[in-house]
Amino acid sequence: MQARHQPISTPHGSAAYTLSSFHFGAKGEGKKVYIQAALHADEVPGMLVAQFLRRELLALEAAGKLRGEVILVPAANPIGLAQAIHGAPFGRFDLSTGVNFNRAYKHVATDLKQSLAGQLGGDAAANVATIRRHALASVAEWRPATDADALKKILLGLAIDADIVLDLHCDNEAALHIYAGTPLAEAVAPLAAIMGARAVLLALEAGGEPFDEACSRLWWDLAAHFGAAFPIPPACLSTTVELRGEMDVGYELARRDAAGLLRFLAHAGVIDAEAAPLPPAQCAATPLEGVEPILAPHAGVLVFLAELGQHVEAGATLAELTDPVSGECTPLRTTVAGVFFARTAHRHVLRGMSVGKIAGAAAYRSGSLLSQ
């Protein structure tokens, strides 16, 4: 294992930040896997999972059982980890700019549509290798103007040429669920089954340029641009794994999740181990455009009637909202059938706040599909 520490801030900056990454296996041999935790720095479960991953990867490396390269970044956002407001951790947005740490990554396909002209041929594997070289060059040319952008450049540079990218997040309160690109539906299915995901949410473009899409969307964008004469597969299985809710931090959960991720890597041929048969899937993949956000029509005290991970029918009462002054109680009903996979941790909400999400089977939304 090699530990690398890259400076994020400029030497004359008012604060100093460093990103640490841990590299296992042999670079250039077999598949490359990139795993990061806590890009949203106040989403803690992934950081604990990473500790179990590090121990197991060290043992696998010592035993000669890694067939590829694995990069682990256990705390992907040193800037966010240093932020707090009135004693409360605040790691989702950069306080200096207001920008979400999981948005505004460089979409390198824009550069590659020009730089790859005349560089591709009829061999898909050769095209993949060429695209990865050009993608790395495009990231290297990114000129960040802020510490947050400098962090994003480092992270993208570590991951952009990987075969598998696992970005570990969590929601406010949630059942385990996964986001991925639509062309990755078949490739992500084993991971979803192993991890026990209750929702797998697919989109060609979710909007806002999140990290996982920065690593994966370039492949189908380039395939569409260059056409069938130049075969370009979706060569990066990049996915956001939402490890339940913010308070789901415990050794047993973390141990189980780490074991699941390693089992998936064995299934993918990255670990020299007999891959056990896949468990049955707990959900079918659905379009991200089919997610229904349930909004509070007024302020009040929120009481949930449905359980996380539960399938609800259209018109079902998900929760009730009680005005603490008038006593008026408003049922919050779904308009689509699907899995109730995420909800707010707050029990008093204001008008317009999102209180829950249903993974519906039919696409009906468009535009920016992710919560801010």
mmCIF file of C-alpha atoms in Angstrom:
data_model
loop_
_atom_site.group_PDB
_atom_site.id
_atom_site.type_symbol
_atom_site.label_atom_id
_atom_site.label_comp_id
_atom_site.label_asym_id
_atom_site.label_seq_id
_atom_site.Cartn_x
_atom_site.Cartn_y
_atom_site.Cartn_z
ATOM 1 C CA MET A 1 0.000 0.000 0.000
ATOM 2 C CA GLN A 2 1.180 3.484 -0.863
ATOM 3 C CA ALA A 3 -0.156 6.543 0.928
ATOM 4 C CA ARG A 4 -0.183 9.765 -1.057
ATOM 5 C CA HIS A 5 -0.907 13.231 0.259
ATOM 6 C CA GLN A 6 -1.733 16.004 -2.200
ATOM 7 C CA PRO A 7 -1.979 19.674 -1.226
ATOM 8 C CA ILE A 8 -5.282 21.326 -2.123
ATOM 9 C CA SER A 9 -4.725 24.924 -1.043
ATOM 10 C CA THR A 10 -2.135 27.330 -2.400
ATOM 11 C CA PRO A 11 1.030 27.846 -0.327
ATOM 12 C CA HIS A 12 0.047 31.418 0.555
ATOM 13 C CA GLY A 13 -3.574 30.599 1.388
ATOM 14 C CA SER A 14 -5.217 31.393 4.714
ATOM 15 C CA ALA A 15 -5.907 27.692 5.369
ATOM 16 C CA ALA A 16 -4.064 24.503 4.437
ATOM 17 C CA TYR A 17 -5.863 21.402 3.170
ATOM 18 C CA THR A 18 -4.423 18.058 2.083
ATOM 19 C CA LEU A 19 -6.119 15.093 0.405
ATOM 20 C CA SER A 20 -4.907 11.611 1.365
ATOM 21 C CA SER A 21 -5.338 8.577 -0.882
ATOM 22 C CA PHE A 22 -4.280 4.970 -0.334
ATOM 23 C CA HIS A 23 -3.193 2.864 -3.295
ATOM 24 C CA PHE A 24 -3.348 -0.933 -3.245
ATOM 25 C CA GLY A 25 -2.237 -3.487 -5.826
ATOM 26 C CA ALA A 26 -0.313 -2.805 -9.016
ATOM 27 C CA LYS A 27 -1.031 0.134 -11.292
ATOM 28 C CA GLY A 28 -1.737 -0.924 -14.854
ATOM 29 C CA GLU A 29 -2.473 -4.558 -13.993
ATOM 30 C CA GLY A 30 -6.100 -5.625 -14.221
ATOM 31 C CA LYS A 31 -8.987 -3.298 -13.524
ATOM 32 C CA LYS A 32 -8.645 0.008 -11.739
ATOM 33 C CA VAL A 33 -11.084 0.672 -8.891
ATOM 34 C CA TYR A 34 -11.607 4.023 -7.194
ATOM 35 C CA ILE A 35 -13.547 4.271 -3.911
ATOM 36 C CA GLN A 36 -14.167 7.496 -2.007
ATOM 37 C CA ALA A 37 -16.177 8.412 1.074
ATOM 38 C CA ALA A 38 -17.687 11.614 2.470
ATOM 39 C CA LEU A 39 -17.480 13.897 -0.534
ATOM 40 C CA HIS A 40 -20.325 15.510 1.351
ATOM 41 C CA ALA A 41 -18.238 15.778 4.487
ATOM 42 C CA ASP A 42 -21.153 15.593 6.927
ATOM 43 C CA GLU A 43 -22.188 12.200 5.510
ATOM 44 C CA VAL A 44 -20.274 9.976 7.892
ATOM 45 C CA PRO A 45 -21.178 6.285 7.245
ATOM 46 C CA GLY A 46 -18.800 5.902 4.301
ATOM 47 C CA MET A 47 -15.824 7.094 6.321
ATOM 48 C CA LEU A 48 -16.331 4.248 8.798
ATOM 49 C CA VAL A 49 -16.856 1.740 5.974
ATOM 50 C CA ALA A 50 -13.536 2.923 4.508
ATOM 51 C CA GLN A 51 -11.711 1.896 7.691
ATOM 52 C CA PHE A 52 -12.867 -1.695 7.285
ATOM 53 C CA LEU A 53 -12.047 -1.567 3.570
ATOM 54 C CA ARG A 54 -8.512 -0.376 4.284
ATOM 55 C CA ARG A 55 -7.828 -3.258 6.700
ATOM 56 C CA GLU A 56 -9.181 -5.852 4.290
ATOM 57 C CA LEU A 57 -7.388 -4.399 1.276
ATOM 58 C CA LEU A 58 -4.095 -4.446 3.186
ATOM 59 C CA ALA A 59 -4.618 -8.123 3.978
ATOM 60 C CA LEU A 60 -5.628 -8.961 0.410
ATOM 61 C CA GLU A 61 -2.613 -7.124 -0.972
ATOM 62 C CA ALA A 62 -0.264 -8.917 1.437
ATOM 63 C CA ALA A 63 -1.764 -12.246 0.374
ATOM 64 C CA GLY A 64 -1.305 -11.412 -3.314
ATOM 65 C CA LYS A 65 -5.043 -11.546 -3.978
ATOM 66 C CA LEU A 66 -5.530 -8.200 -5.694
ATOM 67 C CA ARG A 67 -5.816 -8.571 -9.456
ATOM 68 C CA GLY A 68 -5.887 -4.874 -10.122
ATOM 69 C CA GLU A 69 -5.365 -1.448 -8.604
ATOM 70 C CA VAL A 70 -7.627 -0.094 -5.865
ATOM 71 C CA ILE A 71 -7.485 3.545 -4.767
ATOM 72 C CA LEU A 72 -9.234 4.357 -1.496
ATOM 73 C CA VAL A 73 -9.945 7.928 -0.380
ATOM 74 C CA PRO A 74 -11.507 7.567 3.084
ATOM 75 C CA ALA A 75 -12.147 11.297 3.624
ATOM 76 C CA ALA A 76 -12.671 12.878 0.219
ATOM 77 C CA ASN A 77 -13.430 16.393 1.436
ATOM 78 C CA PRO A 78 -10.927 17.914 3.897
ATOM 79 C CA ILE A 79 -12.395 21.356 3.220
ATOM 80 C CA GLY A 80 -15.899 20.320 4.222
ATOM 81 C CA LEU A 81 -14.636 18.400 7.237
ATOM 82 C CA ALA A 82 -13.211 21.670 8.587
ATOM 83 C CA GLN A 83 -16.522 23.550 8.212
ATOM 84 C CA ALA A 84 -19.091 24.108 10.955
ATOM 85 C CA ILE A 85 -21.893 26.594 11.606
ATOM 86 C CA HIS A 86 -22.672 27.334 15.258
ATOM 87 C CA GLY A 87 -21.202 24.011 16.297
ATOM 88 C CA ALA A 88 -22.964 21.911 13.647
ATOM 89 C CA PRO A 89 -20.868 20.198 10.930
ATOM 90 C CA PHE A 90 -21.599 21.616 7.477
ATOM 91 C CA GLY A 91 -19.982 19.633 4.705
ATOM 92 C CA ARG A 92 -22.410 19.618 1.771
ATOM 93 C CA PHE A 93 -21.657 23.092 0.399
ATOM 94 C CA ASP A 94 -18.471 25.111 0.188
ATOM 95 C CA LEU A 95 -19.034 28.014 2.587
ATOM 96 C CA SER A 96 -16.838 30.317 0.519
ATOM 97 C CA THR A 97 -18.830 29.881 -2.712
ATOM 98 C CA GLY A 98 -22.112 28.186 -1.794
ATOM 99 C CA VAL A 99 -21.435 25.444 -4.368
ATOM 100 C CA ASN A 100 -22.304 21.823 -3.598
ATOM 101 C CA PHE A 101 -19.135 19.725 -3.264
ATOM 102 C CA ASN A 102 -20.790 17.061 -5.449
ATOM 103 C CA ARG A 103 -21.635 19.359 -8.353
ATOM 104 C CA ALA A 104 -19.775 21.287 -11.059
ATOM 105 C CA TYR A 105 -17.197 18.661 -12.022
ATOM 106 C CA LYS A 106 -15.606 19.077 -15.418
ATOM 107 C CA HIS A 107 -17.425 17.182 -18.171
ATOM 108 C CA VAL A 108 -14.362 16.197 -20.165
ATOM 109 C CA ALA A 109 -16.376 14.961 -23.169
ATOM 110 C CA THR A 110 -16.590 18.570 -24.335
ATOM 111 C CA ASP A 111 -12.793 18.648 -24.778
ATOM 112 C CA LEU A 112 -12.572 15.081 -26.055
ATOM 113 C CA LYS A 113 -15.005 15.586 -28.915
ATOM 114 C CA GLN A 114 -12.304 17.787 -30.411
ATOM 115 C CA SER A 115 -9.091 16.132 -29.242
ATOM 116 C CA LEU A 116 -10.213 12.632 -30.310
ATOM 117 C CA ALA A 117 -11.039 13.604 -33.876
ATOM 118 C CA GLY A 118 -9.090 11.198 -36.094
ATOM 119 C CA GLN A 119 -7.782 9.250 -33.077
ATOM 120 C CA LEU A 120 -10.372 6.463 -32.855
ATOM 121 C CA GLY A 121 -10.820 3.273 -34.865
ATOM 122 C CA GLY A 122 -12.801 0.067 -35.030
ATOM 123 C CA ASP A 123 -11.203 -1.584 -31.975
ATOM 124 C CA ALA A 124 -13.263 -0.873 -28.857
ATOM 125 C CA ALA A 125 -10.455 -1.745 -26.409
ATOM 126 C CA ALA A 126 -8.013 0.532 -28.213
ATOM 127 C CA ASN A 127 -10.613 3.307 -28.204
ATOM 128 C CA VAL A 128 -11.083 2.917 -24.446
ATOM 129 C CA ALA A 129 -7.340 3.254 -23.835
ATOM 130 C CA THR A 130 -7.139 6.323 -26.081
ATOM 131 C CA ILE A 131 -10.134 7.982 -24.447
ATOM 132 C CA ARG A 132 -8.684 7.434 -20.982
ATOM 133 C CA ARG A 133 -5.411 9.109 -21.960
ATOM 134 C CA HIS A 134 -7.275 12.088 -23.392
ATOM 135 C CA ALA A 135 -9.567 12.266 -20.345
ATOM 136 C CA LEU A 136 -6.582 12.428 -17.999
ATOM 137 C CA ALA A 137 -5.085 15.177 -20.159
ATOM 138 C CA SER A 138 -8.350 17.132 -20.074
ATOM 139 C CA VAL A 139 -8.496 16.967 -16.268
ATOM 140 C CA ALA A 140 -4.842 18.044 -16.080
ATOM 141 C CA GLU A 141 -5.713 21.142 -18.116
ATOM 142 C CA TRP A 142 -8.436 22.196 -15.648
ATOM 143 C CA ARG A 143 -7.391 25.462 -14.003
ATOM 144 C CA PRO A 144 -9.190 25.678 -10.649
ATOM 145 C CA ALA A 145 -9.945 29.113 -9.232
ATOM 146 C CA THR A 146 -10.868 28.008 -5.702
ATOM 147 C CA ASP A 147 -9.748 25.426 -3.153
ATOM 148 C CA ALA A 148 -12.989 23.531 -3.754
ATOM 149 C CA ASP A 149 -12.279 23.323 -7.481
ATOM 150 C CA ALA A 150 -8.700 22.255 -6.734
ATOM 151 C CA LEU A 151 -10.107 19.411 -4.630
ATOM 152 C CA LYS A 152 -12.486 18.410 -7.418
ATOM 153 C CA LYS A 153 -9.636 18.353 -9.923
ATOM 154 C CA ILE A 154 -7.549 16.041 -7.705
ATOM 155 C CA LEU A 155 -10.463 13.659 -7.115
ATOM 156 C CA LEU A 156 -11.405 13.538 -10.791
ATOM 157 C CA GLY A 157 -7.778 12.984 -11.767
ATOM 158 C CA LEU A 158 -7.637 9.940 -9.502
ATOM 159 C CA ALA A 159 -10.876 8.441 -10.852
ATOM 160 C CA ILE A 160 -11.425 9.482 -14.473
ATOM 161 C CA ASP A 161 -9.565 6.479 -15.968
ATOM 162 C CA ALA A 162 -10.986 3.848 -13.576
ATOM 163 C CA ASP A 163 -13.048 0.821 -14.571
ATOM 164 C CA ILE A 164 -15.119 1.015 -11.371
ATOM 165 C CA VAL A 165 -15.904 4.120 -9.295
ATOM 166 C CA LEU A 166 -17.790 3.800 -6.003
ATOM 167 C CA ASP A 167 -18.758 7.133 -4.440
ATOM 168 C CA LEU A 168 -20.039 6.472 -0.900
ATOM 169 C CA HIS A 169 -22.685 8.877 0.366
ATOM 170 C CA CYS A 170 -25.775 8.775 2.594
ATOM 171 C CA ASP A 171 -29.117 10.575 2.690
ATOM 172 C CA ASN A 172 -30.829 12.328 5.598
ATOM 173 C CA GLU A 173 -32.750 9.177 6.555
ATOM 174 C CA ALA A 174 -32.976 6.416 3.959
ATOM 175 C CA ALA A 175 -32.935 2.825 2.890
ATOM 176 C CA LEU A 176 -29.779 1.908 0.999
ATOM 177 C CA HIS A 177 -30.098 3.055 -2.618
ATOM 178 C CA ILE A 178 -27.890 3.600 -5.654
ATOM 179 C CA TYR A 179 -27.594 6.155 -8.458
ATOM 180 C CA ALA A 180 -26.048 5.251 -11.821
ATOM 181 C CA GLY A 181 -26.184 6.057 -15.526
ATOM 182 C CA THR A 182 -28.879 4.334 -17.569
ATOM 183 C CA PRO A 183 -26.329 2.504 -19.784
ATOM 184 C CA LEU A 184 -24.865 0.969 -16.594
ATOM 185 C CA ALA A 185 -28.101 -0.749 -15.515
ATOM 186 C CA GLU A 186 -26.847 -4.282 -16.175
ATOM 187 C CA ALA A 187 -23.373 -3.644 -14.748
ATOM 188 C CA VAL A 188 -24.687 -2.116 -11.508
ATOM 189 C CA ALA A 189 -27.264 -4.860 -10.865
ATOM 190 C CA PRO A 190 -24.820 -7.206 -9.040
ATOM 191 C CA LEU A 191 -23.719 -4.383 -6.735
ATOM 192 C CA ALA A 192 -27.339 -3.505 -5.958
ATOM 193 C CA ALA A 193 -28.183 -7.130 -5.178
ATOM 194 C CA ILE A 194 -25.129 -7.639 -2.957
ATOM 195 C CA MET A 195 -25.670 -4.416 -1.021
ATOM 196 C CA GLY A 196 -29.407 -5.019 -0.615
ATOM 197 C CA ALA A 197 -30.399 -1.784 -2.351
ATOM 198 C CA ARG A 198 -34.087 -0.876 -2.090
ATOM 199 C CA ALA A 199 -33.884 1.495 -5.061
ATOM 200 C CA VAL A 200 -31.610 1.811 -8.098
ATOM 201 C CA LEU A 201 -32.122 5.151 -9.809
ATOM 202 C CA LEU A 202 -30.943 5.549 -13.416
ATOM 203 C CA ALA A 203 -30.491 8.601 -15.634
ATOM 204 C CA LEU A 204 -28.543 9.509 -18.750
ATOM 205 C CA GLU A 205 -27.917 12.923 -17.189
ATOM 206 C CA ALA A 206 -29.030 13.873 -13.685
ATOM 207 C CA GLY A 207 -27.996 17.512 -13.980
ATOM 208 C CA GLY A 208 -25.468 19.626 -12.103
ATOM 209 C CA GLU A 209 -22.399 17.541 -13.103
ATOM 210 C CA PRO A 210 -22.032 15.313 -10.011
ATOM 211 C CA PHE A 211 -18.852 13.303 -9.456
ATOM 212 C CA ASP A 212 -20.142 9.907 -10.546
ATOM 213 C CA GLU A 213 -21.407 11.312 -13.862
ATOM 214 C CA ALA A 214 -18.141 13.132 -14.465
ATOM 215 C CA CYS A 215 -16.523 9.685 -14.555
ATOM 216 C CA SER A 216 -19.176 7.830 -16.545
ATOM 217 C CA ARG A 217 -21.298 10.082 -18.773
ATOM 218 C CA LEU A 218 -18.401 10.940 -21.051
ATOM 219 C CA TRP A 219 -18.552 7.376 -22.429
ATOM 220 C CA TRP A 220 -22.098 7.461 -23.786
ATOM 221 C CA ASP A 221 -21.798 11.093 -24.816
ATOM 222 C CA LEU A 222 -18.730 10.235 -26.913
ATOM 223 C CA ALA A 223 -20.396 7.105 -28.306
ATOM 224 C CA ALA A 224 -23.332 9.195 -29.494
ATOM 225 C CA HIS A 225 -21.013 11.850 -30.936
ATOM 226 C CA PHE A 226 -18.652 9.559 -32.890
ATOM 227 C CA GLY A 227 -21.206 6.962 -33.959
ATOM 228 C CA ALA A 228 -21.227 3.208 -34.521
ATOM 229 C CA ALA A 229 -18.146 3.196 -36.764
ATOM 230 C CA PHE A 230 -16.036 3.901 -33.667
ATOM 231 C CA PRO A 231 -17.225 1.516 -30.919
ATOM 232 C CA ILE A 232 -17.130 3.097 -27.452
ATOM 233 C CA PRO A 233 -18.519 1.000 -24.573
ATOM 234 C CA PRO A 234 -19.643 2.446 -21.201
ATOM 235 C CA ALA A 235 -16.191 1.624 -19.835
ATOM 236 C CA CYS A 236 -16.560 3.099 -16.349
ATOM 237 C CA LEU A 237 -19.052 1.653 -13.879
ATOM 238 C CA SER A 238 -19.392 4.800 -11.809
ATOM 239 C CA THR A 239 -22.084 4.887 -9.163
ATOM 240 C CA THR A 240 -23.175 6.749 -6.065
ATOM 241 C CA VAL A 241 -23.960 4.369 -3.204
ATOM 242 C CA GLU A 242 -26.196 5.954 -0.569
ATOM 243 C CA LEU A 243 -25.445 4.106 2.675
ATOM 244 C CA ARG A 244 -28.813 4.690 4.350
ATOM 245 C CA GLY A 245 -29.068 7.759 6.628
ATOM 246 C CA GLU A 246 -26.747 10.159 8.409
ATOM 247 C CA MET A 247 -27.241 8.478 11.787
ATOM 248 C CA ASP A 248 -26.644 4.947 10.489
ATOM 249 C CA VAL A 249 -23.080 4.855 11.769
ATOM 250 C CA GLY A 250 -22.042 1.694 13.585
ATOM 251 C CA TYR A 251 -19.395 -0.986 13.450
ATOM 252 C CA GLU A 252 -21.672 -3.827 12.397
ATOM 253 C CA LEU A 253 -23.275 -1.878 9.552
ATOM 254 C CA ALA A 254 -19.882 -0.615 8.396
ATOM 255 C CA ARG A 255 -18.380 -4.106 8.522
ATOM 256 C CA ARG A 256 -21.301 -5.499 6.549
ATOM 257 C CA ASP A 257 -21.161 -2.759 3.917
ATOM 258 C CA ALA A 258 -17.404 -3.131 3.475
ATOM 259 C CA ALA A 259 -17.849 -6.887 3.063
ATOM 260 C CA GLY A 260 -20.506 -6.237 0.441
ATOM 261 C CA LEU A 261 -18.292 -3.875 -1.540
ATOM 262 C CA LEU A 262 -15.424 -6.383 -1.446
ATOM 263 C CA ARG A 263 -17.776 -9.163 -2.521
ATOM 264 C CA PHE A 264 -18.747 -7.029 -5.504
ATOM 265 C CA LEU A 265 -15.075 -6.493 -6.366
ATOM 266 C CA ALA A 266 -14.579 -10.258 -6.239
ATOM 267 C CA HIS A 267 -17.565 -10.646 -8.575
ATOM 268 C CA ALA A 268 -15.940 -8.084 -10.890
ATOM 269 C CA GLY A 269 -12.660 -10.026 -10.905
ATOM 270 C CA VAL A 270 -10.642 -7.468 -8.973
ATOM 271 C CA ILE A 271 -10.119 -9.759 -5.970
ATOM 272 C CA ASP A 272 -8.803 -13.294 -6.331
ATOM 273 C CA ALA A 273 -11.615 -15.046 -4.498
ATOM 274 C CA GLU A 274 -14.436 -17.336 -5.414
ATOM 275 C CA ALA A 275 -17.441 -15.163 -6.111
ATOM 276 C CA ALA A 276 -20.473 -16.440 -4.216
ATOM 277 C CA PRO A 277 -23.801 -16.617 -6.047
ATOM 278 C CA LEU A 278 -25.591 -13.288 -6.116
ATOM 279 C CA PRO A 279 -28.469 -12.808 -3.684
ATOM 280 C CA PRO A 280 -31.864 -11.987 -5.161
ATOM 281 C CA ALA A 281 -32.357 -8.328 -5.992
ATOM 282 C CA GLN A 282 -34.559 -6.397 -3.577
ATOM 283 C CA CYS A 283 -35.729 -3.956 -6.238
ATOM 284 C CA ALA A 284 -35.944 -3.324 -9.956
ATOM 285 C CA ALA A 285 -34.078 -0.360 -11.379
ATOM 286 C CA THR A 286 -36.257 2.685 -12.025
ATOM 287 C CA PRO A 287 -35.657 6.003 -13.798
ATOM 288 C CA LEU A 288 -34.444 8.919 -11.729
ATOM 289 C CA GLU A 289 -37.045 10.893 -13.693
ATOM 290 C CA GLY A 290 -39.650 8.748 -11.915
ATOM 291 C CA VAL A 291 -38.741 9.851 -8.384
ATOM 292 C CA GLU A 292 -41.546 11.780 -6.723
ATOM 293 C CA PRO A 293 -40.453 14.310 -4.090
ATOM 294 C CA ILE A 294 -43.172 14.804 -1.462
ATOM 295 C CA LEU A 295 -43.312 18.472 -0.414
ATOM 296 C CA ALA A 296 -44.772 20.025 2.730
ATOM 297 C CA PRO A 297 -47.800 22.210 1.822
ATOM 298 C CA HIS A 298 -47.423 24.191 5.045
ATOM 299 C CA ALA A 299 -45.296 24.297 8.167
ATOM 300 C CA GLY A 300 -45.975 21.765 10.872
ATOM 301 C CA VAL A 301 -45.073 18.708 12.902
ATOM 302 C CA LEU A 302 -44.275 15.738 10.676
ATOM 303 C CA VAL A 303 -45.306 12.163 11.550
ATOM 304 C CA PHE A 304 -44.451 9.380 9.094
ATOM 305 C CA LEU A 305 -46.933 6.550 8.638
ATOM 306 C CA ALA A 306 -44.950 4.542 6.062
ATOM 307 C CA GLU A 307 -41.627 2.821 6.705
ATOM 308 C CA LEU A 308 -38.431 3.347 4.732
ATOM 309 C CA GLY A 309 -38.011 0.693 2.060
ATOM 310 C CA GLN A 310 -41.753 0.068 1.951
ATOM 311 C CA HIS A 311 -43.598 -0.143 -1.366
ATOM 312 C CA VAL A 312 -46.520 2.287 -1.390
ATOM 313 C CA GLU A 313 -49.391 2.632 -3.823
ATOM 314 C CA ALA A 314 -50.436 5.815 -5.582
ATOM 315 C CA GLY A 315 -52.638 7.835 -3.248
ATOM 316 C CA ALA A 316 -51.205 6.264 -0.103
ATOM 317 C CA THR A 317 -50.736 8.491 2.939
ATOM 318 C CA LEU A 318 -46.986 8.702 3.478
ATOM 319 C CA ALA A 319 -47.103 11.053 6.484
ATOM 320 C CA GLU A 320 -49.265 13.552 8.314
ATOM 321 C CA LEU A 321 -48.410 17.206 8.922
ATOM 322 C CA THR A 322 -49.977 18.950 11.916
ATOM 323 C CA ASP A 323 -50.108 22.717 12.361
ATOM 324 C CA PRO A 324 -49.029 23.166 16.018
ATOM 325 C CA VAL A 325 -51.243 26.232 16.492
ATOM 326 C CA SER A 326 -54.494 25.354 14.712
ATOM 327 C CA GLY A 327 -54.209 21.607 15.149
ATOM 328 C CA GLU A 328 -55.092 21.128 11.474
ATOM 329 C CA CYS A 329 -53.723 17.774 10.227
ATOM 330 C CA THR A 330 -52.872 17.375 6.537
ATOM 331 C CA PRO A 331 -52.243 13.945 5.008
ATOM 332 C CA LEU A 332 -49.260 13.853 2.631
ATOM 333 C CA ARG A 333 -50.139 11.461 -0.171
ATOM 334 C CA THR A 334 -48.161 10.016 -3.029
ATOM 335 C CA THR A 335 -49.287 10.369 -6.622
ATOM 336 C CA VAL A 336 -47.146 7.474 -7.900
ATOM 337 C CA ALA A 337 -46.644 3.896 -6.753
ATOM 338 C CA GLY A 338 -43.109 2.950 -5.767
ATOM 339 C CA VAL A 339 -40.574 2.434 -3.004
ATOM 340 C CA PHE A 340 -40.384 4.982 -0.183
ATOM 341 C CA PHE A 341 -36.589 5.171 -0.093
ATOM 342 C CA ALA A 342 -35.621 8.467 1.579
ATOM 343 C CA ARG A 343 -37.044 11.022 3.994
ATOM 344 C CA THR A 344 -36.093 14.078 6.003
ATOM 345 C CA ALA A 345 -34.696 13.703 9.495
ATOM 346 C CA HIS A 346 -36.552 16.846 10.622
ATOM 347 C CA ARG A 347 -39.862 16.496 12.405
ATOM 348 C CA HIS A 348 -40.872 20.119 12.094
ATOM 349 C CA VAL A 349 -40.754 21.344 8.503
ATOM 350 C CA LEU A 350 -41.543 24.528 6.638
ATOM 351 C CA ARG A 351 -43.735 24.993 3.605
ATOM 352 C CA GLY A 352 -42.102 23.703 0.433
ATOM 353 C CA MET A 353 -39.560 21.472 2.133
ATOM 354 C CA SER A 354 -39.041 18.010 0.670
ATOM 355 C CA VAL A 355 -40.069 15.444 3.261
ATOM 356 C CA GLY A 356 -39.703 12.176 1.338
ATOM 357 C CA LYS A 357 -38.941 10.494 -1.990
ATOM 358 C CA ILE A 358 -40.734 7.705 -3.846
ATOM 359 C CA ALA A 359 -38.969 5.681 -6.556
ATOM 360 C CA GLY A 360 -41.674 5.380 -9.205
ATOM 361 C CA ALA A 361 -41.400 3.132 -12.249
ATOM 362 C CA ALA A 362 -42.442 5.667 -14.900
ATOM 363 C CA ALA A 363 -40.413 8.730 -15.889
ATOM 364 C CA TYR A 364 -42.323 11.990 -15.615
ATOM 365 C CA ARG A 365 -39.798 14.633 -14.508
ATOM 366 C CA SER A 366 -37.121 16.428 -16.520
ATOM 367 C CA GLY A 367 -34.381 18.988 -15.982
ATOM 368 C CA SER A 368 -32.195 18.909 -12.881
ATOM 369 C CA LEU A 369 -33.142 15.676 -11.115
ATOM 370 C CA LEU A 370 -31.005 15.770 -7.966
ATOM 371 C CA SER A 371 -31.759 17.547 -4.709
ATOM 372 C CA GLN A 372 -29.490 20.475 -3.939
#
